Short mmCIF file of N, CA and C in Angstrom, two decimals:
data_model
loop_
_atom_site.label_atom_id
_atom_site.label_comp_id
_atom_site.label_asym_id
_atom_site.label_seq_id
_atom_site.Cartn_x
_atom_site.Cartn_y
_atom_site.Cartn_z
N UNK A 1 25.77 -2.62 -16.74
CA UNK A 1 24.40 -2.67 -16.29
C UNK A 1 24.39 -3.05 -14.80
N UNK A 2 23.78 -2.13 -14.19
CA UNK A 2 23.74 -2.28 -12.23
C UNK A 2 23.07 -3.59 -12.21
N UNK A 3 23.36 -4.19 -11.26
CA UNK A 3 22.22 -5.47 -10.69
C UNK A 3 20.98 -5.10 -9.90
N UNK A 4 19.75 -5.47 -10.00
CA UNK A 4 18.95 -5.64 -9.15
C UNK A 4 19.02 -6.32 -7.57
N UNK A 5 19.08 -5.66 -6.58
CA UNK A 5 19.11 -6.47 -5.75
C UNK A 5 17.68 -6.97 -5.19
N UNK A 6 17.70 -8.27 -4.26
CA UNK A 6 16.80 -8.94 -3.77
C UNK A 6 15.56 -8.01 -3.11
N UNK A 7 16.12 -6.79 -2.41
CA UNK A 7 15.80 -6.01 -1.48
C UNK A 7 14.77 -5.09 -2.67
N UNK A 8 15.14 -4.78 -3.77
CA UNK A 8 14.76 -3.88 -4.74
C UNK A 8 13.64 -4.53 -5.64
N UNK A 9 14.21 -5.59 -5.74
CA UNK A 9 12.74 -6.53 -6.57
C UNK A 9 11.97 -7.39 -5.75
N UNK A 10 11.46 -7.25 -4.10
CA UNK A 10 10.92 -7.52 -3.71
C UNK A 10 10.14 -5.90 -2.88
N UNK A 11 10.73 -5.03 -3.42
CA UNK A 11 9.81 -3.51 -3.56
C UNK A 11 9.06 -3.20 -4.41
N UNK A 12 9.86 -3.56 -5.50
CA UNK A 12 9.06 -3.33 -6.79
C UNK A 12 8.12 -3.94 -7.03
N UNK A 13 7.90 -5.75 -6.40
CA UNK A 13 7.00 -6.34 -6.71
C UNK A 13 5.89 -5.96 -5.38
N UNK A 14 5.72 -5.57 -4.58
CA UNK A 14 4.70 -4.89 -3.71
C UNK A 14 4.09 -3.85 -4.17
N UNK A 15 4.85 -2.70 -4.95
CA UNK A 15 4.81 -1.37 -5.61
C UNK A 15 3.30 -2.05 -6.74
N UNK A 16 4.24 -2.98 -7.65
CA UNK A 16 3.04 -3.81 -8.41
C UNK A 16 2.07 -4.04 -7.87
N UNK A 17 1.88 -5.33 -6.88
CA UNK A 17 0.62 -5.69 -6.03
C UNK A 17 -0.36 -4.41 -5.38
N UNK A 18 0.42 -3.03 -5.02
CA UNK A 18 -0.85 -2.68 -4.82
C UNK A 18 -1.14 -1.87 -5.76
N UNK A 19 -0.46 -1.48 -6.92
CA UNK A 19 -1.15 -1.19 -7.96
C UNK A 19 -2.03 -1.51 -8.40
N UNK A 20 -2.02 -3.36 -8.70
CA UNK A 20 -2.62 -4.10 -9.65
C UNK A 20 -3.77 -4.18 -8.43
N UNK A 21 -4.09 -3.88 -8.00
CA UNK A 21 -5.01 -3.73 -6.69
C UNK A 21 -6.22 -2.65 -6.91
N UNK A 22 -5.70 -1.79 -7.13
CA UNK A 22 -6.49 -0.57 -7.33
C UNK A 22 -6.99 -0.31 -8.85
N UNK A 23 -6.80 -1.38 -9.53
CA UNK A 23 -7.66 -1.40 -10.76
C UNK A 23 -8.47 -2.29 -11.07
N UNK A 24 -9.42 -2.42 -11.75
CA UNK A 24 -10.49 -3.37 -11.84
C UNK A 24 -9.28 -4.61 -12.95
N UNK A 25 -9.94 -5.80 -12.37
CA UNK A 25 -9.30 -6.94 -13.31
C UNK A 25 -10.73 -7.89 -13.51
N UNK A 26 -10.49 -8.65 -14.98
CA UNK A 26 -11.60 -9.78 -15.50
C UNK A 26 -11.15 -10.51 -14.35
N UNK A 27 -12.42 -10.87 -14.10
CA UNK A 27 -12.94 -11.76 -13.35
C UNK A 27 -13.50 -13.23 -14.04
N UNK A 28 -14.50 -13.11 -14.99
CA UNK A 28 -14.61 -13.74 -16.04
C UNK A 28 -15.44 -13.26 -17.19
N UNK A 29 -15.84 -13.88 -18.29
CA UNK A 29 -16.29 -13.45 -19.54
C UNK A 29 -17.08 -14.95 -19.91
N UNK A 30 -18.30 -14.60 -20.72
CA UNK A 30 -19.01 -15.16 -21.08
C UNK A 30 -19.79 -14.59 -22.47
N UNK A 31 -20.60 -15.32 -23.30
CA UNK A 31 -21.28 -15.04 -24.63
C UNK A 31 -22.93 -15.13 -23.71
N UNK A 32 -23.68 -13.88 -23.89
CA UNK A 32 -25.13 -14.00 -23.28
C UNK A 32 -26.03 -14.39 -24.67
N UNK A 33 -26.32 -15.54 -24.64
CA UNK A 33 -26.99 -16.08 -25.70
C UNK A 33 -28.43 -15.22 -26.28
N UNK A 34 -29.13 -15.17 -25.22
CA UNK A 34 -30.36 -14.37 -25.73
C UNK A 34 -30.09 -12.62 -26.31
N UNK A 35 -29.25 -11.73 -25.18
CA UNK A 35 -28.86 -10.56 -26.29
C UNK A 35 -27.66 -10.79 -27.56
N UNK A 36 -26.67 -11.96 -27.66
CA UNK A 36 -26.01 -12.26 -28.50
C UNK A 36 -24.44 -10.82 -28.57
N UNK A 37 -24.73 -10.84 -26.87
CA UNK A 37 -23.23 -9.84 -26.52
C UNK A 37 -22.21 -10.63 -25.66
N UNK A 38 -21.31 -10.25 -25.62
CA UNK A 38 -20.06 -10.28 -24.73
C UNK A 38 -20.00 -9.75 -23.90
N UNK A 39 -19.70 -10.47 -22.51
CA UNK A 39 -19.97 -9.71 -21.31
C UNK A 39 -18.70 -10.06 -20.65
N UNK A 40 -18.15 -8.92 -19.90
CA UNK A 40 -16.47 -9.49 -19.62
C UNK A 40 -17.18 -8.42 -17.87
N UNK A 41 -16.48 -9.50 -16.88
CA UNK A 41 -17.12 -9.40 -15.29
C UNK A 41 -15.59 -8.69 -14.71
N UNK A 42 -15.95 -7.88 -13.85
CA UNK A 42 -14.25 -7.09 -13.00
C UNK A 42 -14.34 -7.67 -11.97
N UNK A 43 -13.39 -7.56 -11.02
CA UNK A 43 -13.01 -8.22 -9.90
C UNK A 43 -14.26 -7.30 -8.65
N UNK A 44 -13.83 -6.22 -9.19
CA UNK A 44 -14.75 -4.33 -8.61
C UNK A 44 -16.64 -4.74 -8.98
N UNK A 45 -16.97 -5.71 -9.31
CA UNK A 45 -18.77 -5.64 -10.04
C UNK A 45 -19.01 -5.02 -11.30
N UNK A 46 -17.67 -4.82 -11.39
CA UNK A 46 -18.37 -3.51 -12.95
C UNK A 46 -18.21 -4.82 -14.01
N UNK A 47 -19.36 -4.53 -15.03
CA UNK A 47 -19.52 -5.58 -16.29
C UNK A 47 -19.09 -4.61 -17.16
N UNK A 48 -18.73 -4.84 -18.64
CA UNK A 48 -18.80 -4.44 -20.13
C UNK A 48 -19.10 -5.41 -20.94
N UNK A 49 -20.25 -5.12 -22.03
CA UNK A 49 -20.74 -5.78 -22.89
C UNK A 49 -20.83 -5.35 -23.98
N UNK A 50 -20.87 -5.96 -24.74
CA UNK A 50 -20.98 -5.41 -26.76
C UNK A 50 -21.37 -6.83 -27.47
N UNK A 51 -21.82 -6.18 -28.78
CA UNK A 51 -22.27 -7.08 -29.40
C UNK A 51 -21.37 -7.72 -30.00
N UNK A 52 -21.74 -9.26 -29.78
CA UNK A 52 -20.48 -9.80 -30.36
C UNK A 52 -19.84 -10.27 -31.62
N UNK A 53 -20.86 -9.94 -32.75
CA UNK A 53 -20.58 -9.86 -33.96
C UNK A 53 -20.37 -8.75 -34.59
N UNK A 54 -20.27 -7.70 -33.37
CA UNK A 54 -19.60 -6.51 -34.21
C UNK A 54 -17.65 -6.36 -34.58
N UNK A 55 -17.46 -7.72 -33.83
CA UNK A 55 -16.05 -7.81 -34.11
C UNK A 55 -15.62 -8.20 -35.52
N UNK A 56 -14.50 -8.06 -35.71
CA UNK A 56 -13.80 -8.24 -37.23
C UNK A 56 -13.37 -9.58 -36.93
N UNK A 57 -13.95 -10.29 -37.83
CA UNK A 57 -13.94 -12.20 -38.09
C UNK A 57 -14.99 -12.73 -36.42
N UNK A 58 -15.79 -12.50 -36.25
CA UNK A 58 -16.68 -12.72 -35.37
C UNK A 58 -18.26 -12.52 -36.23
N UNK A 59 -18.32 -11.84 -37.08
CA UNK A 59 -19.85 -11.39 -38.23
C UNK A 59 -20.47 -12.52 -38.40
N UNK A 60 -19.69 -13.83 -39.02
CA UNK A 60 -20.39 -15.17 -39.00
C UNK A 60 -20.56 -16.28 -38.34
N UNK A 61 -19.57 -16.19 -37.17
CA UNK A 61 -19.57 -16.99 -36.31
C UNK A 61 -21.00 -17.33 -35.54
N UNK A 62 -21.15 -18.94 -35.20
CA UNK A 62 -22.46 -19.17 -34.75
C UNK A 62 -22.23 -19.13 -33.50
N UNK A 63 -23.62 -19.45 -32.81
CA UNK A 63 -23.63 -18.79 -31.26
C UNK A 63 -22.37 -19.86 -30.47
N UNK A 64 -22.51 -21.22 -30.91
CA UNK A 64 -21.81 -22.39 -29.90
C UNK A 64 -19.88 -21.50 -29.98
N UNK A 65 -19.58 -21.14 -31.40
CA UNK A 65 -18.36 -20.43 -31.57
C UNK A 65 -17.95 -19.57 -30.44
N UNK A 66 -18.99 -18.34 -30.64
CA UNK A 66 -18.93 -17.23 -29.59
C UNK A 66 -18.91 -17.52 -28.52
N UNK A 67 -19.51 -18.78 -27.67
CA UNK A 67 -19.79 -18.99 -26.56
C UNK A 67 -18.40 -19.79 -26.14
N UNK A 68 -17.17 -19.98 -27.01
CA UNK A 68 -15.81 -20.44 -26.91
C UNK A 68 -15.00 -19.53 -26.29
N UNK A 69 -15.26 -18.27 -26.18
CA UNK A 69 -14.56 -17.19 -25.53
C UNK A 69 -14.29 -17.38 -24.02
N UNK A 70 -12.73 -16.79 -24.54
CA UNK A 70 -12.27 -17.10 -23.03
C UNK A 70 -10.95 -16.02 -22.18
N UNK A 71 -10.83 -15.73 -21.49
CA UNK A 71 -9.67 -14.57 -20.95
C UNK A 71 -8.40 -15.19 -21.50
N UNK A 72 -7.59 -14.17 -21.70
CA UNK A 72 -6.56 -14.31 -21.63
C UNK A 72 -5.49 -13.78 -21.24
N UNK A 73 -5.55 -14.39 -20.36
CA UNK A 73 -4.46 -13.60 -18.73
C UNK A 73 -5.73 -12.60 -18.17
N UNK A 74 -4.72 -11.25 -18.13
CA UNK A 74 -5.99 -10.71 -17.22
C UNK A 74 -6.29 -9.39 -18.58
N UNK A 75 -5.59 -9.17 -19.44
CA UNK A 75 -6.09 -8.17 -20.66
C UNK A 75 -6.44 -8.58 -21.88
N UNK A 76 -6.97 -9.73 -22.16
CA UNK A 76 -7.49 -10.02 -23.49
C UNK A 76 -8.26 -11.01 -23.86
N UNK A 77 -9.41 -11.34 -24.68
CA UNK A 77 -10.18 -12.67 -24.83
C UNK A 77 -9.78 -13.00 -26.32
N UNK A 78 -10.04 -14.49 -25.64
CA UNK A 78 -9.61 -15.24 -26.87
C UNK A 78 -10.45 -16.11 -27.40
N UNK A 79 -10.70 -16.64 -28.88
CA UNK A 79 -11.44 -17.65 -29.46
C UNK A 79 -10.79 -18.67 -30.79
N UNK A 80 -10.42 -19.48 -29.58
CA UNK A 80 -9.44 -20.74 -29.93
C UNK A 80 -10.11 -21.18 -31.45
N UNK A 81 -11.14 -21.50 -31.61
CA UNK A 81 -11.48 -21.87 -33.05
C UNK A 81 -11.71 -20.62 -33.95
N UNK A 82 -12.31 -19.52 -33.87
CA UNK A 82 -12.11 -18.65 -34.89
C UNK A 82 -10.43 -18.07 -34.88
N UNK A 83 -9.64 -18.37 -34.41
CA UNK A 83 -8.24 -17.96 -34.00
C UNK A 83 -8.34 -16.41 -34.65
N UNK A 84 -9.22 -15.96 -33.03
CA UNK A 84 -9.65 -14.22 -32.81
C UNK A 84 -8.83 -13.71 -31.49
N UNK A 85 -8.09 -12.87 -31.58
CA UNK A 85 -7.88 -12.11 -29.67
C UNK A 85 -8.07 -10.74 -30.01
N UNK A 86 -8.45 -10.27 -28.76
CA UNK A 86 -8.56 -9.12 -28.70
C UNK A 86 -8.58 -8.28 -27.32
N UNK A 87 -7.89 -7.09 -27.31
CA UNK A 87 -7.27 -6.66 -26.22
C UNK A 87 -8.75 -6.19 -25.29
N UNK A 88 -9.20 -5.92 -23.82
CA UNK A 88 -10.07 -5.85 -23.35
C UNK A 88 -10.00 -4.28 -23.24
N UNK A 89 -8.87 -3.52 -23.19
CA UNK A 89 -8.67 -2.07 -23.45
C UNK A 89 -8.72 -1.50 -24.34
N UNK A 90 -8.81 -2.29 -25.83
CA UNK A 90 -8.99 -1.98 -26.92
C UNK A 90 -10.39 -2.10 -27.36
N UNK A 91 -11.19 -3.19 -27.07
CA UNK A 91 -12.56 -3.19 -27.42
C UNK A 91 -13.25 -2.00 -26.36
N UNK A 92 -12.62 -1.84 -25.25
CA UNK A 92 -13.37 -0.59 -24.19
C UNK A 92 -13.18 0.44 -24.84
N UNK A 93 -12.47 0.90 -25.94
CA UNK A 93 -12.10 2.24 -26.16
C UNK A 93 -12.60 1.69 -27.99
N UNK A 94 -13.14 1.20 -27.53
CA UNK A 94 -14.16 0.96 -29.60
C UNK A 94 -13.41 0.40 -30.75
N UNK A 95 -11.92 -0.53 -29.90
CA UNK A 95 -11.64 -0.46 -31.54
C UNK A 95 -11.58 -2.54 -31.35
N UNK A 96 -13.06 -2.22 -32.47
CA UNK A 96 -13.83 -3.92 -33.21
C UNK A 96 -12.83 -4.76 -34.10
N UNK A 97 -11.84 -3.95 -34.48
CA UNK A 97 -10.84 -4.31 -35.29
C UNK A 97 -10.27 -4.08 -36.45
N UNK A 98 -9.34 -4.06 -37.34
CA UNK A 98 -8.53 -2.84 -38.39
C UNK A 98 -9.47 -1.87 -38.65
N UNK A 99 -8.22 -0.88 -39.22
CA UNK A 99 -8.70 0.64 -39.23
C UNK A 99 -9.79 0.34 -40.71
N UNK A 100 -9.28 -0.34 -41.96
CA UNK A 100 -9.86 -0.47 -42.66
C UNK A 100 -11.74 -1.36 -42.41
N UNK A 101 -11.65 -2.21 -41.54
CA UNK A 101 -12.88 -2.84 -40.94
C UNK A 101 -13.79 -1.56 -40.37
N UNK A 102 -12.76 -1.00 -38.87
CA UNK A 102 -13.87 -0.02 -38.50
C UNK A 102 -14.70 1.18 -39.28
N UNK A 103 -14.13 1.67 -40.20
CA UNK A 103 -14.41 2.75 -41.44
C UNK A 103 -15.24 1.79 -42.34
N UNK A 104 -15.24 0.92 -42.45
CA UNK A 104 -16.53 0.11 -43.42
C UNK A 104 -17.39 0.12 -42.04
N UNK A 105 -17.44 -0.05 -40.86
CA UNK A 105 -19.04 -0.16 -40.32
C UNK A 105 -19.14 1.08 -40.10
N UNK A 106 -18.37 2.42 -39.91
CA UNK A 106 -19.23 3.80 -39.76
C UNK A 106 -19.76 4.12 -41.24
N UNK A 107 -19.54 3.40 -41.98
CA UNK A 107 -20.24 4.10 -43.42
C UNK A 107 -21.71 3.37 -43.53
N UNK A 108 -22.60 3.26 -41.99
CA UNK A 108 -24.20 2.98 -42.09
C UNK A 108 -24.61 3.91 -42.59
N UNK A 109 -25.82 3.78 -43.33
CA UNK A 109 -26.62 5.48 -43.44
C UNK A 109 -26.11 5.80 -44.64
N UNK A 110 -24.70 5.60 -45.80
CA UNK A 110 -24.64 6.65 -46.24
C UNK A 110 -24.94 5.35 -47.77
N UNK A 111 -25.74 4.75 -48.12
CA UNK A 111 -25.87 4.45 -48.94
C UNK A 111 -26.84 5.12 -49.92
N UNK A 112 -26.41 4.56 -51.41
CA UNK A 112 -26.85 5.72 -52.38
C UNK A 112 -27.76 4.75 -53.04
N UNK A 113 -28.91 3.85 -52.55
CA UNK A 113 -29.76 3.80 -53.20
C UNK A 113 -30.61 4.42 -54.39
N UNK A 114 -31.14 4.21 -55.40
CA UNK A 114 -31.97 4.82 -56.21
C UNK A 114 -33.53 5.58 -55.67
N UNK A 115 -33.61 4.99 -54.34
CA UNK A 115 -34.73 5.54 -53.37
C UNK A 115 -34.48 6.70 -52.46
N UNK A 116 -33.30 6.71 -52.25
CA UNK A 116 -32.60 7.56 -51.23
C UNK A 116 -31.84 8.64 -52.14
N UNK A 117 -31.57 8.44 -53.31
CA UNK A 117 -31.24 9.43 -53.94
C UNK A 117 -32.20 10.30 -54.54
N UNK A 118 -33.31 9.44 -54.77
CA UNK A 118 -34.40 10.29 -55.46
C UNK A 118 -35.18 11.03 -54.34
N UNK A 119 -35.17 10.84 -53.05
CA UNK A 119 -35.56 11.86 -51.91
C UNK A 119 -34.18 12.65 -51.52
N UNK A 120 -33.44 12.54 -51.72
CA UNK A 120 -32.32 13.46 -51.85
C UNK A 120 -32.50 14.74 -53.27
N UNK A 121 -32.71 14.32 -53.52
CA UNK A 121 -33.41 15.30 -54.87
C UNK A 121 -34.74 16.08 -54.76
N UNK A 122 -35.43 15.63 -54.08
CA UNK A 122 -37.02 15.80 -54.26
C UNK A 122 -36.71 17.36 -52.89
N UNK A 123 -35.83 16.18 -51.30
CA UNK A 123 -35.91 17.49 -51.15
C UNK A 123 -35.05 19.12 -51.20
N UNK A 124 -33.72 18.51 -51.90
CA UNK A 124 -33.29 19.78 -52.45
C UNK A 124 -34.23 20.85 -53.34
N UNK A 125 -35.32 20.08 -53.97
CA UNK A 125 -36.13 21.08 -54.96
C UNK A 125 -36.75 21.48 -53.92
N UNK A 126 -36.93 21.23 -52.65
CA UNK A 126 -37.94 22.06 -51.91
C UNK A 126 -37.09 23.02 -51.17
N UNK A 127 -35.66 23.49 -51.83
CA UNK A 127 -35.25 24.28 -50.57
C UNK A 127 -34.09 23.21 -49.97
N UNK A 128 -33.85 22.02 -49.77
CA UNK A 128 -33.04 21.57 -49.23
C UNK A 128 -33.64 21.39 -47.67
N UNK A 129 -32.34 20.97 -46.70
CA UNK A 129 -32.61 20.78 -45.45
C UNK A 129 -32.75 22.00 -45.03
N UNK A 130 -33.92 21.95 -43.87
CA UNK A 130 -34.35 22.91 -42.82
C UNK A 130 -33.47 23.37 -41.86
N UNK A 131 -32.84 24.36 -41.93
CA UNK A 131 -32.16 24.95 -41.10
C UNK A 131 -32.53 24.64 -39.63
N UNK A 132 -30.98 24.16 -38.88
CA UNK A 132 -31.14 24.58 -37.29
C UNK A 132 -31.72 25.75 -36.76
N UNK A 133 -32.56 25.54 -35.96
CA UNK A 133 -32.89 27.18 -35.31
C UNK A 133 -32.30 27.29 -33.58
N UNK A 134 -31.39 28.13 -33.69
CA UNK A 134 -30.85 28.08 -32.74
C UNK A 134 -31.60 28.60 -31.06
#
């Protein structure tokens, strides 16, 4: 295995710096009590927010809990008493947490009530759904 020299890992670490430069980094993160979201701040002004009980083991947590959130390093928040983390690239790209969790919250809407089935019926006897008209 070659050695690194001094000359080479003090390139590489500049190569880094202005990388890590040209991308937005947390700045900080906070729980906004009145909308009851997560708001994570970039170094760049840009915010991202979501609701914060849409996370997996976050649903019951009370507000003082949520408001425990905190960075961790510069890609992930953490909540020392619900012992929750979660990646800040992973909640940006939608994922609230296991595959089995996220597939139970897209199944809104499809419940089979005795009310919803019986207008499911009523309007198939009329013909069913109304065609798109293109």
């Amino acid at each position: 295995m070659a050695e690194i020299t001094d000359a080479e890992l003090t390139q590489a670490k500049r190569r880094w710096e202005v990388e890590r430069a040209q991308r937005p980094i947390p700045a900080s993160v906070r729980f906004d009590s009145s909308s009851e979201r997560i708001v994570v701040e970039f170094t760049n002004g840009a915010a991202f927010m979501f609701p914060a009980r849409s996370l997996q083991g976050l649903e019951e947590a009370t507000a003082a809990e949520l408001a425990e959130v905190e960075l961790l390093g510069e890609t992930g928040l953490h909540w020392e008493s619900l012992d929750a983390d979660y990646t800040i690239s992973g909640l940006m790209n939608g994922v609230f947490g296991t595959k089995a969790f996220m597939e139970a919250q897209r199944r809104g809407g499809q419940s089979r009530s005795p009310a919803k089935i019986a207008a499911s019926r009523a309007n198939g006897a009329k013909g069913g759904r109304p065609r798109k008209s293109v």
